[in-house]
Short mmCIF file of C-alpha atoms in Angstrom, two decimals:
data_model
loop_
_atom_site.label_atom_id
_atom_site.label_comp_id
_atom_site.label_asym_id
_atom_site.label_seq_id
_atom_site.Cartn_x
_atom_site.Cartn_y
_atom_site.Cartn_z
CA MET A 1 -2.59 -7.74 77.22
CA SER A 2 1.03 -6.75 76.86
CA ILE A 3 3.86 -9.28 76.88
CA ALA A 4 7.50 -8.34 77.37
CA THR A 5 9.90 -10.41 75.19
CA PRO A 6 13.72 -10.27 75.09
CA ILE A 7 15.79 -9.20 72.03
CA LEU A 8 19.04 -11.16 71.60
CA PRO A 9 22.26 -9.24 70.89
CA ALA A 10 24.17 -10.13 67.70
CA GLN A 11 26.69 -12.40 69.42
CA HIS A 12 23.89 -14.48 70.86
CA ARG A 13 21.70 -14.77 67.76
CA ILE A 14 20.60 -18.26 66.78
CA PRO A 15 22.32 -19.98 63.83
CA ARG A 16 20.15 -20.36 60.73
CA PRO A 17 19.66 -24.17 60.91
CA ILE A 18 18.57 -23.93 64.52
CA CYS A 19 16.45 -20.91 63.65
CA ALA A 20 14.72 -22.92 60.95
CA VAL A 21 13.93 -25.63 63.48
CA LEU A 22 12.57 -23.02 65.89
CA VAL A 23 10.44 -21.50 63.13
CA LEU A 24 9.02 -24.95 62.43
CA CYS A 25 8.33 -25.44 66.13
CA ALA A 26 6.68 -22.03 66.27
CA TRP A 27 4.55 -22.97 63.28
CA LEU A 28 3.51 -26.18 65.02
CA VAL A 29 2.59 -24.18 68.12
CA LEU A 30 0.50 -21.78 66.04
CA ALA A 31 -1.15 -24.72 64.31
CA ALA A 32 -1.92 -26.25 67.69
CA ILE A 33 -3.51 -22.97 68.79
CA ALA A 34 -5.51 -22.74 65.56
CA TYR A 35 -6.84 -26.27 65.98
CA GLY A 36 -7.56 -25.76 69.67
CA GLN A 37 -4.94 -28.11 71.10
CA PRO A 38 -3.66 -27.19 74.57
CA THR A 39 -0.08 -26.00 74.79
CA THR A 40 2.35 -24.07 77.01
CA PHE A 41 2.62 -20.32 76.54
CA THR A 42 5.81 -18.77 77.91
CA TYR A 43 6.21 -15.06 78.61
CA SER A 44 8.94 -12.94 80.13
CA ASN A 45 6.25 -10.89 81.89
CA LEU A 46 2.47 -10.80 81.63
CA ASN A 47 0.41 -7.65 82.01
CA GLN A 48 -3.37 -8.19 81.77
CA GLY A 49 -5.51 -5.12 81.11
CA PRO A 50 -9.05 -4.69 82.49
CA ASN A 51 -10.59 -5.72 79.14
CA ASP A 52 -8.20 -8.59 78.38
CA ASN A 53 -9.19 -12.27 78.36
CA LEU A 54 -6.81 -15.09 79.29
CA LEU A 55 -7.97 -18.25 77.52
CA VAL A 56 -7.38 -21.67 79.06
CA ARG A 57 -8.34 -24.60 76.79
CA ILE A 58 -9.04 -27.78 78.75
CA GLU A 59 -9.29 -31.29 77.27
CA GLY A 60 -8.51 -33.09 80.52
CA ALA A 61 -7.15 -32.58 84.00
CA GLY A 62 -3.85 -34.39 83.47
CA ILE A 63 -0.59 -32.83 82.28
CA PRO A 64 -0.24 -29.01 82.12
CA GLY A 65 0.58 -27.88 78.58
CA VAL A 66 -0.69 -31.17 77.15
CA ASP A 67 -4.19 -31.73 78.54
CA TYR A 68 -4.80 -28.05 79.23
CA ASP A 69 -3.12 -24.71 78.51
CA LEU A 70 -0.36 -23.63 80.83
CA HIS A 71 0.60 -19.94 80.96
CA ASN A 72 4.22 -19.89 82.15
CA VAL A 73 5.49 -16.44 83.17
CA LEU A 74 9.24 -16.21 83.81
CA GLY A 75 8.90 -12.91 85.60
CA ASN A 76 5.94 -11.03 87.00
CA ALA A 77 2.26 -11.69 86.18
CA MET A 78 0.00 -8.66 86.64
CA LEU A 79 -3.52 -10.09 86.64
CA ASP A 80 -6.65 -8.23 85.58
CA GLY A 81 -9.54 -8.71 83.16
CA ARG A 82 -11.12 -12.13 82.72
CA VAL A 83 -10.00 -15.75 82.62
CA GLU A 84 -11.93 -18.02 80.23
CA LEU A 85 -12.05 -21.77 80.86
CA ARG A 86 -12.98 -23.47 77.59
CA PHE A 87 -13.86 -27.17 77.75
CA ASP A 88 -12.83 -28.97 74.55
CA ALA A 89 -12.87 -32.55 73.21
CA GLY A 90 -15.90 -33.46 75.31
CA TYR A 91 -14.25 -32.71 78.63
CA GLN A 92 -16.46 -32.27 81.67
CA PRO A 93 -14.87 -31.67 85.07
CA ALA A 94 -15.27 -33.99 88.04
CA ILE A 95 -15.09 -33.14 91.72
CA GLY A 96 -11.51 -33.27 92.93
CA GLU A 97 -9.85 -32.33 89.63
CA SER A 98 -7.52 -29.34 89.52
CA ILE A 99 -6.22 -27.18 86.64
CA ASN A 100 -2.93 -25.36 87.37
CA PHE A 101 -3.18 -22.95 84.47
CA LEU A 102 -0.81 -20.10 85.41
CA GLN A 103 2.57 -20.03 87.10
CA ALA A 104 4.87 -17.05 87.56
CA GLN A 105 7.84 -15.87 89.56
CA THR A 106 5.59 -13.28 91.18
CA ILE A 107 1.84 -12.61 90.90
CA GLU A 108 0.06 -9.34 91.54
CA GLN A 109 -3.68 -8.53 91.71
CA GLN A 110 -6.51 -10.90 90.67
CA PHE A 111 -8.74 -11.60 87.71
CA ARG A 112 -11.88 -9.47 87.82
CA SER A 113 -14.14 -12.20 86.45
CA TYR A 114 -14.27 -15.63 84.83
CA PHE A 115 -16.35 -17.24 82.09
CA PHE A 116 -17.04 -20.60 80.45
CA PRO A 117 -17.34 -19.67 76.74
CA THR A 118 -18.53 -23.10 75.60
CA ILE A 119 -20.34 -25.47 77.94
CA ALA A 120 -20.57 -24.79 81.66
CA PRO A 121 -19.69 -27.32 84.36
CA PRO A 122 -22.38 -29.79 85.44
CA ASP A 123 -24.81 -28.52 88.06
CA GLU A 124 -23.19 -30.72 90.69
CA VAL A 125 -19.64 -29.45 90.04
CA ALA A 126 -18.55 -25.92 90.97
CA VAL A 127 -15.29 -24.14 90.18
CA GLN A 128 -13.13 -22.57 92.89
CA PHE A 129 -10.11 -20.40 92.10
CA GLU A 130 -7.03 -20.51 94.31
CA GLN A 131 -4.26 -17.96 93.94
CA LEU A 132 -0.91 -18.64 95.61
CA ASP A 133 2.33 -16.68 95.49
CA GLN A 134 3.46 -18.32 92.23
CA LEU A 135 0.43 -20.30 91.02
CA VAL A 136 -3.20 -19.81 90.00
CA ARG A 137 -5.43 -22.83 89.65
CA ALA A 138 -9.06 -23.82 89.19
CA GLU A 139 -10.33 -26.57 91.45
CA PHE A 140 -13.60 -28.42 90.90
CA VAL A 141 -15.57 -28.97 94.09
CA SER A 142 -19.13 -29.54 95.30
CA PRO A 143 -21.41 -26.47 95.23
CA ARG A 144 -22.15 -24.75 98.52
CA PHE A 145 -25.78 -24.27 99.58
CA GLY A 146 -27.42 -22.18 102.26
CA ASN A 147 -25.56 -18.88 101.95
CA ASP A 148 -28.83 -16.95 101.75
CA PHE A 149 -29.32 -13.23 101.34
CA GLN A 150 -30.39 -11.65 104.63
CA PRO A 151 -30.51 -7.86 104.49
CA THR A 152 -29.47 -6.01 107.61
CA GLY A 153 -31.95 -3.23 106.89
CA PRO A 154 -34.22 -1.65 104.27
CA GLY A 155 -32.92 -0.04 101.12
CA VAL A 156 -29.73 -1.04 99.34
CA SER A 157 -27.60 -3.92 100.58
CA GLN A 158 -24.01 -4.30 99.39
CA TRP A 159 -22.92 -7.64 97.91
CA HIS A 160 -19.45 -7.30 99.47
CA VAL A 161 -20.68 -7.07 103.08
CA ASP A 162 -20.38 -10.30 105.09
CA ASP A 163 -23.35 -9.55 107.33
CA ASN A 164 -25.77 -9.56 104.37
CA TRP A 165 -25.28 -13.35 103.94
CA SER A 166 -26.51 -16.06 106.26
CA LEU A 167 -23.16 -17.88 106.46
CA GLY A 168 -21.37 -14.63 107.25
CA GLU A 169 -19.29 -14.91 104.07
CA ILE A 170 -19.39 -13.05 100.78
CA PRO A 171 -20.57 -15.45 98.04
CA ASN A 172 -17.98 -17.01 95.77
CA SER A 173 -17.96 -19.17 92.65
CA THR A 174 -19.06 -22.26 94.62
CA ASP A 175 -22.32 -20.79 95.96
CA GLN A 176 -25.73 -21.82 94.69
CA LEU A 177 -27.70 -18.69 95.57
CA VAL A 178 -31.39 -17.88 95.83
CA LEU A 179 -32.07 -14.17 96.26
CA MET A 180 -35.59 -13.71 97.62
CA ASN A 181 -37.59 -10.81 98.98
CA ASN A 182 -39.70 -11.85 101.93
CA SER A 183 -40.66 -8.31 102.89
CA PRO A 184 -44.33 -7.41 102.47
CA ILE A 185 -43.65 -3.66 102.62
CA ALA A 186 -40.53 -2.88 100.57
CA SER A 187 -38.51 -4.04 97.61
CA GLN A 188 -35.00 -5.33 98.28
CA ARG A 189 -31.87 -4.43 96.33
CA VAL A 190 -28.42 -6.04 96.37
CA ARG A 191 -25.72 -3.98 94.67
CA VAL A 192 -22.49 -5.28 93.15
CA ILE A 193 -20.02 -2.43 92.67
CA GLY A 194 -16.26 -2.47 92.64
CA ASP A 195 -13.87 -5.34 91.96
CA PRO A 196 -10.54 -6.79 93.10
CA ILE A 197 -8.67 -3.64 92.05
CA ASP A 198 -10.81 -1.81 94.62
CA GLY A 199 -9.98 -4.40 97.26
CA PHE A 200 -13.11 -6.55 96.87
CA ALA A 201 -13.30 -10.24 96.06
CA PRO A 202 -14.67 -10.97 92.57
CA ALA A 203 -18.48 -11.15 92.59
CA ALA A 204 -19.32 -14.70 91.59
CA ALA A 205 -21.67 -17.65 92.10
CA HIS A 206 -22.16 -21.16 90.78
CA GLU A 207 -25.86 -20.45 90.08
CA ILE A 208 -28.23 -17.61 90.93
CA ALA A 209 -32.02 -17.48 91.13
CA ILE A 210 -33.55 -14.02 91.64
CA GLN A 211 -37.12 -14.15 92.92
CA GLY A 212 -39.32 -11.48 94.38
CA GLY A 213 -42.42 -11.96 96.44
CA LEU A 214 -45.14 -9.40 96.95
CA LEU A 215 -42.51 -6.83 95.94
CA PRO A 216 -39.43 -7.02 93.70
CA MET A 217 -36.07 -8.54 94.52
CA ILE A 218 -33.43 -6.55 92.59
CA LEU A 219 -29.83 -7.51 91.88
CA GLU A 220 -27.90 -4.51 90.56
CA VAL A 221 -24.48 -4.83 88.93
CA ASN A 222 -23.08 -1.31 88.70
CA GLY A 223 -19.97 -0.49 86.69
CA GLY A 224 -19.43 2.69 88.69
CA THR A 225 -17.32 5.47 87.22
CA ASN A 226 -14.88 3.06 85.56
CA GLY A 227 -17.30 0.45 84.21
CA VAL A 228 -15.70 -2.33 86.23
CA GLY A 229 -18.69 -3.96 87.96
CA HIS A 230 -18.89 -7.63 86.96
CA LEU A 231 -20.80 -10.69 88.12
CA SER A 232 -19.67 -14.18 87.04
CA VAL A 233 -22.15 -17.07 87.26
CA SER A 234 -20.88 -20.49 86.18
CA THR A 235 -24.06 -22.31 85.15
CA ARG A 236 -27.22 -20.23 84.93
CA THR A 237 -28.92 -17.04 86.04
CA ALA A 238 -32.70 -17.48 86.47
CA ILE A 239 -35.04 -14.53 87.08
CA ASP A 240 -38.77 -14.80 87.76
CA ASN A 241 -41.60 -13.95 90.19
CA GLU A 242 -40.87 -10.20 90.38
CA GLY A 243 -37.14 -10.82 90.31
CA GLN A 244 -35.12 -8.14 88.56
CA LEU A 245 -31.55 -7.84 87.27
CA GLU A 246 -30.15 -4.39 86.52
CA LEU A 247 -26.86 -3.86 84.66
CA VAL A 248 -25.98 -0.18 84.83
CA ASN A 249 -22.98 2.00 83.99
CA GLN A 250 -21.47 -0.77 81.85
CA GLY A 251 -22.07 -3.39 84.51
CA SER A 252 -21.64 -6.92 83.15
CA LEU A 253 -23.05 -10.40 83.72
CA PHE A 254 -21.06 -13.42 82.50
CA THR A 255 -23.18 -16.56 82.79
CA GLY A 256 -23.50 -19.95 81.16
CA GLU A 257 -27.22 -19.41 80.58
CA LEU A 258 -29.77 -16.65 81.17
CA LEU A 259 -33.40 -17.58 81.85
CA VAL A 260 -36.00 -14.84 82.30
CA GLY A 261 -39.45 -16.10 83.26
CA ASN A 262 -42.67 -14.33 82.35
CA LYS A 263 -42.56 -12.36 85.62
CA GLY A 264 -38.84 -11.63 85.45
CA THR A 265 -37.14 -8.41 84.31
CA VAL A 266 -33.69 -7.48 83.01
CA LEU A 267 -32.83 -3.78 82.65
CA LEU A 268 -29.76 -2.60 80.72
CA ASP A 269 -28.30 0.88 81.09
CA ASN A 270 -25.25 0.47 78.85
CA GLY A 271 -25.03 -3.00 80.35
CA HIS A 272 -23.51 -6.17 78.94
CA ILE A 273 -24.66 -9.78 79.14
CA GLU A 274 -22.48 -12.62 77.88
CA THR A 275 -23.73 -16.20 77.79
CA GLY A 276 -22.23 -19.55 76.88
CA VAL A 277 -23.63 -21.83 74.19
CA ALA A 278 -26.95 -22.18 76.08
CA GLY A 279 -27.66 -18.51 75.32
CA ALA A 280 -30.41 -16.28 76.69
CA ARG A 281 -34.10 -17.23 76.76
CA VAL A 282 -36.51 -14.47 77.67
CA ALA A 283 -40.21 -14.97 78.40
CA GLY A 284 -40.43 -11.79 80.49
CA LEU A 285 -39.00 -8.30 79.91
CA LEU A 286 -35.53 -7.31 78.74
CA ALA A 287 -35.30 -3.56 78.23
CA GLY A 288 -32.78 -0.77 77.83
CA THR A 289 -29.64 -0.21 75.80
CA GLY A 290 -26.54 -2.36 75.74
CA GLN A 291 -25.16 -5.63 74.42
CA VAL A 292 -26.02 -9.31 74.62
CA SER A 293 -23.15 -11.58 73.56
CA GLY A 294 -24.52 -14.99 72.62
CA ASP A 295 -27.68 -16.46 71.12
CA PHE A 296 -30.98 -14.84 72.10
CA GLN A 297 -34.46 -16.37 72.07
CA LEU A 298 -37.52 -14.22 72.71
CA LEU A 299 -40.10 -16.72 73.90
CA PRO A 300 -43.93 -16.47 73.78
CA GLY A 301 -45.02 -13.65 76.06
CA GLY A 302 -41.56 -12.09 76.04
CA LEU A 303 -40.89 -8.39 75.43
CA LEU A 304 -37.61 -6.99 74.12
CA GLU A 305 -37.84 -3.21 74.48
CA VAL A 306 -35.04 -0.98 73.25
CA GLN A 307 -34.87 2.24 75.26
CA GLU A 308 -33.01 5.52 74.99
CA PRO A 309 -29.84 5.80 77.04
CA ALA A 310 -29.87 8.21 79.95
CA GLY A 311 -29.49 11.73 78.59
CA GLY A 312 -29.49 10.63 74.95
CA ARG A 313 -31.56 9.47 71.99
CA GLY A 314 -31.45 6.51 69.69
CA GLY A 315 -30.93 3.59 72.03
CA GLN A 316 -29.54 0.34 70.66
CA ILE A 317 -29.41 -3.27 71.71
CA MET A 318 -26.75 -5.35 70.01
CA ILE A 319 -27.02 -9.15 69.94
CA SER A 320 -23.74 -10.68 68.86
CA GLN A 321 -25.03 -14.01 67.56
CA ASN A 322 -28.41 -15.42 66.50
CA TYR A 323 -31.82 -13.93 67.30
CA SER A 324 -35.06 -15.88 67.31
CA GLN A 325 -38.46 -14.32 68.03
CA SER A 326 -41.34 -16.66 68.78
CA PRO A 327 -45.03 -16.09 67.97
CA GLY A 328 -46.67 -14.26 70.85
CA SER A 329 -43.54 -12.23 71.64
CA ARG A 330 -42.92 -8.54 70.99
CA LEU A 331 -40.02 -6.29 69.96
CA ALA A 332 -40.68 -2.62 70.85
CA LEU A 333 -38.92 0.43 69.39
CA ASP A 334 -39.51 4.18 69.71
CA LEU A 335 -39.11 6.02 66.39
CA PRO A 336 -39.31 9.78 66.99
CA SER A 337 -37.34 10.64 63.84
CA ASP A 338 -35.97 9.23 60.60
CA ASN A 339 -32.52 10.70 61.26
CA PRO A 340 -29.92 7.97 61.91
CA GLY A 341 -28.86 7.93 65.54
CA GLU A 342 -32.12 9.46 66.75
CA TYR A 343 -34.33 6.36 66.72
CA GLU A 344 -34.03 3.01 68.45
CA GLN A 345 -32.54 0.00 66.70
CA LEU A 346 -31.81 -3.69 67.16
CA PHE A 347 -28.56 -5.02 65.69
CA ILE A 348 -28.00 -8.76 65.25
CA GLY A 349 -24.57 -10.19 64.50
CA GLY A 350 -25.83 -13.58 63.34
CA THR A 351 -29.02 -14.98 61.81
CA ALA A 352 -32.38 -13.31 62.43
CA SER A 353 -35.62 -15.28 62.66
CA PHE A 354 -38.87 -13.43 63.32
CA GLY A 355 -42.30 -14.71 64.21
CA GLY A 356 -43.84 -12.29 66.67
CA VAL A 357 -44.87 -8.65 66.76
CA LEU A 358 -42.82 -5.56 65.93
CA GLN A 359 -44.21 -2.59 67.87
CA VAL A 360 -43.11 0.90 66.83
CA ASN A 361 -44.04 4.11 68.62
CA LEU A 362 -44.36 7.09 66.26
CA THR A 363 -46.06 9.39 68.75
CA GLU A 364 -43.18 11.88 68.81
CA PHE A 365 -42.50 11.73 65.05
CA ASP A 366 -43.50 15.09 63.61
CA GLY A 367 -44.60 14.63 60.00
CA PHE A 368 -44.67 10.86 59.49
CA GLY A 369 -46.56 10.42 56.21
CA VAL A 370 -46.70 8.74 52.84
CA GLY A 371 -43.18 7.95 51.66
CA THR A 372 -41.50 8.50 55.02
CA ARG A 373 -38.88 5.80 55.49
CA ILE A 374 -37.04 4.97 58.71
CA GLU A 375 -34.06 2.90 57.64
CA GLN A 376 -33.01 -0.40 59.17
CA VAL A 377 -34.69 -0.31 62.55
CA VAL A 378 -33.64 -3.96 62.69
CA TYR A 379 -30.42 -5.14 61.07
CA ALA A 380 -28.90 -8.62 60.92
CA GLU A 381 -25.78 -9.96 59.26
CA THR A 382 -27.75 -12.91 57.89
CA GLY A 383 -31.44 -13.35 57.18
CA VAL A 384 -33.12 -16.73 57.23
CA GLY A 385 -34.95 -16.03 53.98
CA GLN A 386 -36.88 -13.47 52.01
CA ASN A 387 -40.24 -14.66 53.29
CA ASP A 388 -39.27 -14.57 56.95
CA SER A 389 -40.98 -11.63 58.62
CA PHE A 390 -42.67 -10.31 61.70
CA ARG A 391 -46.16 -11.73 62.08
CA ARG A 392 -47.60 -8.28 62.69
CA LEU A 393 -46.60 -4.64 62.89
CA ASP A 394 -48.30 -2.58 65.60
CA ALA A 395 -47.70 1.13 65.02
CA ILE A 396 -48.61 3.58 67.81
CA GLY A 397 -49.27 7.25 67.11
CA LEU A 398 -50.03 7.12 63.39
CA PRO A 399 -51.54 10.24 61.77
CA THR A 400 -55.06 9.90 60.39
CA GLY A 401 -55.08 8.36 56.92
CA ILE A 402 -51.60 6.82 57.22
CA TRP A 403 -50.44 3.30 57.94
CA ALA A 404 -46.94 1.90 58.42
CA LYS A 405 -45.46 -1.13 56.73
CA VAL A 406 -42.27 -3.12 57.29
CA GLU A 407 -40.01 -3.09 54.25
CA TYR A 408 -37.51 -5.94 54.22
CA GLY A 409 -34.06 -6.14 52.67
CA VAL A 410 -32.22 -9.36 51.87
CA GLY A 411 -28.56 -10.30 51.72
CA SER A 412 -27.72 -8.48 54.89
CA TYR A 413 -31.16 -8.72 56.41
CA TYR A 414 -32.92 -5.62 57.61
CA ALA A 415 -36.36 -4.22 58.34
CA SER A 416 -37.28 -0.58 57.67
CA ILE A 417 -40.52 1.29 58.34
CA GLU A 418 -42.43 3.03 55.51
CA GLY A 419 -45.50 5.27 55.51
CA HIS A 420 -48.44 4.53 53.18
CA SER A 421 -51.95 5.85 52.54
CA VAL A 422 -54.96 4.11 53.97
CA GLY A 423 -56.59 2.24 51.09
CA ASP A 424 -53.24 1.33 49.53
CA MET A 425 -53.84 -2.19 50.74
CA ASP A 426 -50.53 -3.67 49.55
CA GLY A 427 -48.35 -0.66 50.32
CA ASP A 428 -46.99 -0.12 46.81
CA PHE A 429 -47.74 3.64 46.68
CA ASP A 430 -50.68 3.45 44.26
CA PHE A 431 -54.41 2.62 44.20
CA ASP A 432 -55.16 -0.14 41.70
CA GLN A 433 -57.13 -3.33 41.11
CA GLU A 434 -54.82 -5.32 43.42
CA ASP A 435 -55.91 -3.02 46.26
CA VAL A 436 -59.55 -3.79 45.47
CA ASP A 437 -58.86 -7.54 45.57
CA LEU A 438 -57.11 -7.23 48.88
CA PHE A 439 -59.89 -5.02 50.25
CA VAL A 440 -62.41 -7.76 49.38
CA LEU A 441 -60.17 -10.44 50.88
CA ALA A 442 -59.89 -8.45 54.12
CA LEU A 443 -63.66 -8.14 54.37
CA ARG A 444 -63.94 -11.91 54.26
CA ASP A 445 -60.82 -13.13 56.06
CA ARG A 446 -58.70 -10.70 58.07
CA GLU A 447 -55.98 -13.23 58.86
CA ALA A 448 -55.59 -14.27 55.22
CA TYR A 449 -55.16 -10.61 54.30
CA GLU A 450 -52.50 -10.00 56.99
CA LEU A 451 -50.57 -13.10 55.85
CA THR A 452 -50.57 -12.11 52.18
CA PRO A 453 -46.97 -12.27 50.86
CA LEU A 454 -45.52 -9.19 49.23
CA ASP A 455 -43.26 -9.03 46.19
CA GLY A 456 -40.44 -7.36 48.13
CA GLY A 457 -40.44 -10.04 50.82
CA GLY A 458 -42.36 -10.51 54.02
CA ILE A 459 -46.12 -10.26 54.47
CA ILE A 460 -48.55 -7.37 54.85
CA GLY A 461 -48.61 -8.00 58.59
CA VAL A 462 -50.91 -5.06 59.44
CA SER A 463 -54.55 -5.19 60.50
CA ALA A 464 -57.09 -4.29 57.83
CA ASP A 465 -58.75 -2.13 60.49
CA ILE A 466 -55.82 0.21 59.83
CA THR A 467 -55.01 -0.25 56.12
CA GLY A 468 -58.65 -0.38 54.97
CA ASP A 469 -60.29 2.08 57.37
CA THR A 470 -61.07 4.59 54.63
CA ASP A 471 -63.78 6.36 56.61
CA PHE A 472 -61.42 6.74 59.61
CA ASP A 473 -63.83 5.40 62.21
CA GLY A 474 -61.40 2.97 63.80
CA ASP A 475 -62.23 -0.22 61.92
CA MET A 476 -62.69 -1.66 58.46
CA ASP A 477 -66.19 -2.73 57.51
CA PHE A 478 -68.71 -2.41 54.70
CA ASP A 479 -69.13 1.27 55.51
CA ASP A 480 -65.64 1.79 54.07
CA ILE A 481 -66.60 0.62 50.55
CA ASP A 482 -67.75 3.99 49.19
CA ASP A 483 -64.64 5.76 50.47
CA MET A 484 -62.45 3.02 49.03
CA ILE A 485 -64.03 3.46 45.59
CA ALA A 486 -63.52 7.23 45.85
CA LEU A 487 -59.75 6.71 46.09
CA LEU A 488 -59.61 4.96 42.70
CA ASP A 489 -59.43 6.33 39.16
CA GLY A 490 -59.85 4.95 35.65
CA SER A 491 -60.10 1.21 35.13
CA ALA A 492 -59.43 0.54 38.79
CA ALA A 493 -62.51 2.59 39.74
CA VAL A 494 -64.62 0.77 37.13
CA TYR A 495 -63.42 -2.56 38.46
CA ALA A 496 -64.15 -1.55 42.03
CA ARG A 497 -67.72 -0.56 41.18
CA GLN A 498 -68.27 -3.91 39.44
CA VAL A 499 -66.99 -5.82 42.43
CA LEU A 500 -68.17 -3.71 45.34
CA LEU A 501 -71.32 -1.81 44.40
CA GLY A 502 -74.45 -3.33 45.78
CA VAL A 503 -72.55 -4.64 48.80
CA SER A 504 -73.42 -1.77 51.09
CA VAL A 505 -75.64 -3.39 53.68
CA PRO A 506 -74.02 -3.77 57.10
CA GLU A 507 -74.41 -7.54 57.23
CA PRO A 508 -74.33 -9.15 53.76
CA GLY A 509 -75.32 -12.74 53.33
CA THR A 510 -72.85 -15.57 53.57
CA LEU A 511 -73.07 -16.35 49.86
CA SER A 512 -72.22 -12.74 48.94
CA LEU A 513 -69.16 -12.82 51.20
CA LEU A 514 -68.08 -16.18 49.79
CA PHE A 515 -68.41 -14.91 46.20
CA LEU A 516 -66.37 -11.78 46.96
CA ALA A 517 -63.62 -13.71 48.72
CA CYS A 518 -63.33 -16.28 45.92
CA LEU A 519 -63.18 -13.51 43.33
CA ALA A 520 -60.43 -11.75 45.29
CA VAL A 521 -58.35 -14.91 45.61
CA VAL A 522 -58.65 -15.68 41.89
CA ARG A 523 -57.64 -12.13 40.97
CA TRP A 524 -54.68 -12.12 43.39
CA ARG A 525 -53.34 -15.43 42.06
CA LYS A 526 -53.57 -14.25 38.46
CA SER A 527 -51.65 -11.09 39.28
#
């Protein structure tokens, strides 16, 4: 955003005492801004760029410049980018209230989008923007219902076509929309492309629900060649029942809350999602490459799948704030290489909390073996603690005799992938008595083995059918004992024979298993 300001000639410069007073006033204005108090901003001219945000802080609907920010432009206001309405001091709008937040001598163009960066309006209160010759205001009104999607034919329907909506009007920020596919023979797609600069009204709604039927209902927000496709949704965007949201070519969704049910899908192709304080909660699929601005919760059953960008390698998803992964959810990454920029990564700008599965695909990695390390496949600015870790690592495409472990870093929290030999039960690059103890523990209690904490942080988190499958038959059982002993030397081999020899029958008695497990636990605690 560029602002034109005048420069006074020498004969009109302000005397020092008055200047000091003005400096003090300026300081008070800056302090008011810092502490979030509404004020009046005065410009000679205002030129908003496509990526600029105009912030309007609102503590009430009373006096402009006192209860809410007033942007006062003495000359021309060239509008573009986004306007953000931030509710402060517990303010919630009521129907009939109006916020006159911008006045100018002349006004050109429109804002492309809008956003509520803190809390959204109540469900029963919608925002409506009115732009006059010298004034822009936000009015709070009742939501409009019944403007349903009704495609005029198969294939792709354009959002900005009146005939595709039951009321014969393009949706606006007051509409509570339900996009449904009632066709039994074809999926339906609504495409948002273009913006006010292209002569279209801003794509907006009060609330959107995207629901398929027998076949998907797809809402596509396409940035086009200039990355200017935006959709603003005041309260929430809910996707379920074969509903699908696609954000492509830098297409963006600005919404108070994103809810993805277990049969909902969000696809990002260099797309951008920005949510208010309610964040994003995903119990279905979110896949692709792009950015999520806001808190992100991956709920039970949810899948977050990073994918390569079109025509490239090393896809990334960036979450600007906190990330929480629930048990029963899954984060999936393809790792075809250990060269930075050639494998998929998840970046988290806030605190990371893991509890589900990390799935890595090594099928295309040529030469993954003992000592191979793929750095920081997950990176977060802040970790919740050294012992916080994925519940399990599922590695696809491992070479015979190799297993993969998650290696955690603390401070700035990260998770890397390391290669280890089968039989190295704790992944410390040697075969010793601790491996024997863990082998015995895994024979008795697989879950206890997987949950064993490691010195470097985290847990083992890998099935013993992988780490202890020394005869390479697809599982760990008593047939693996002889091959486990063969991996050991010196005192470790002697210890293994003492503990394991004689336990070679396929189904040992309960007392034998209990004795072995107790011995393993005692040994592990002593070490």
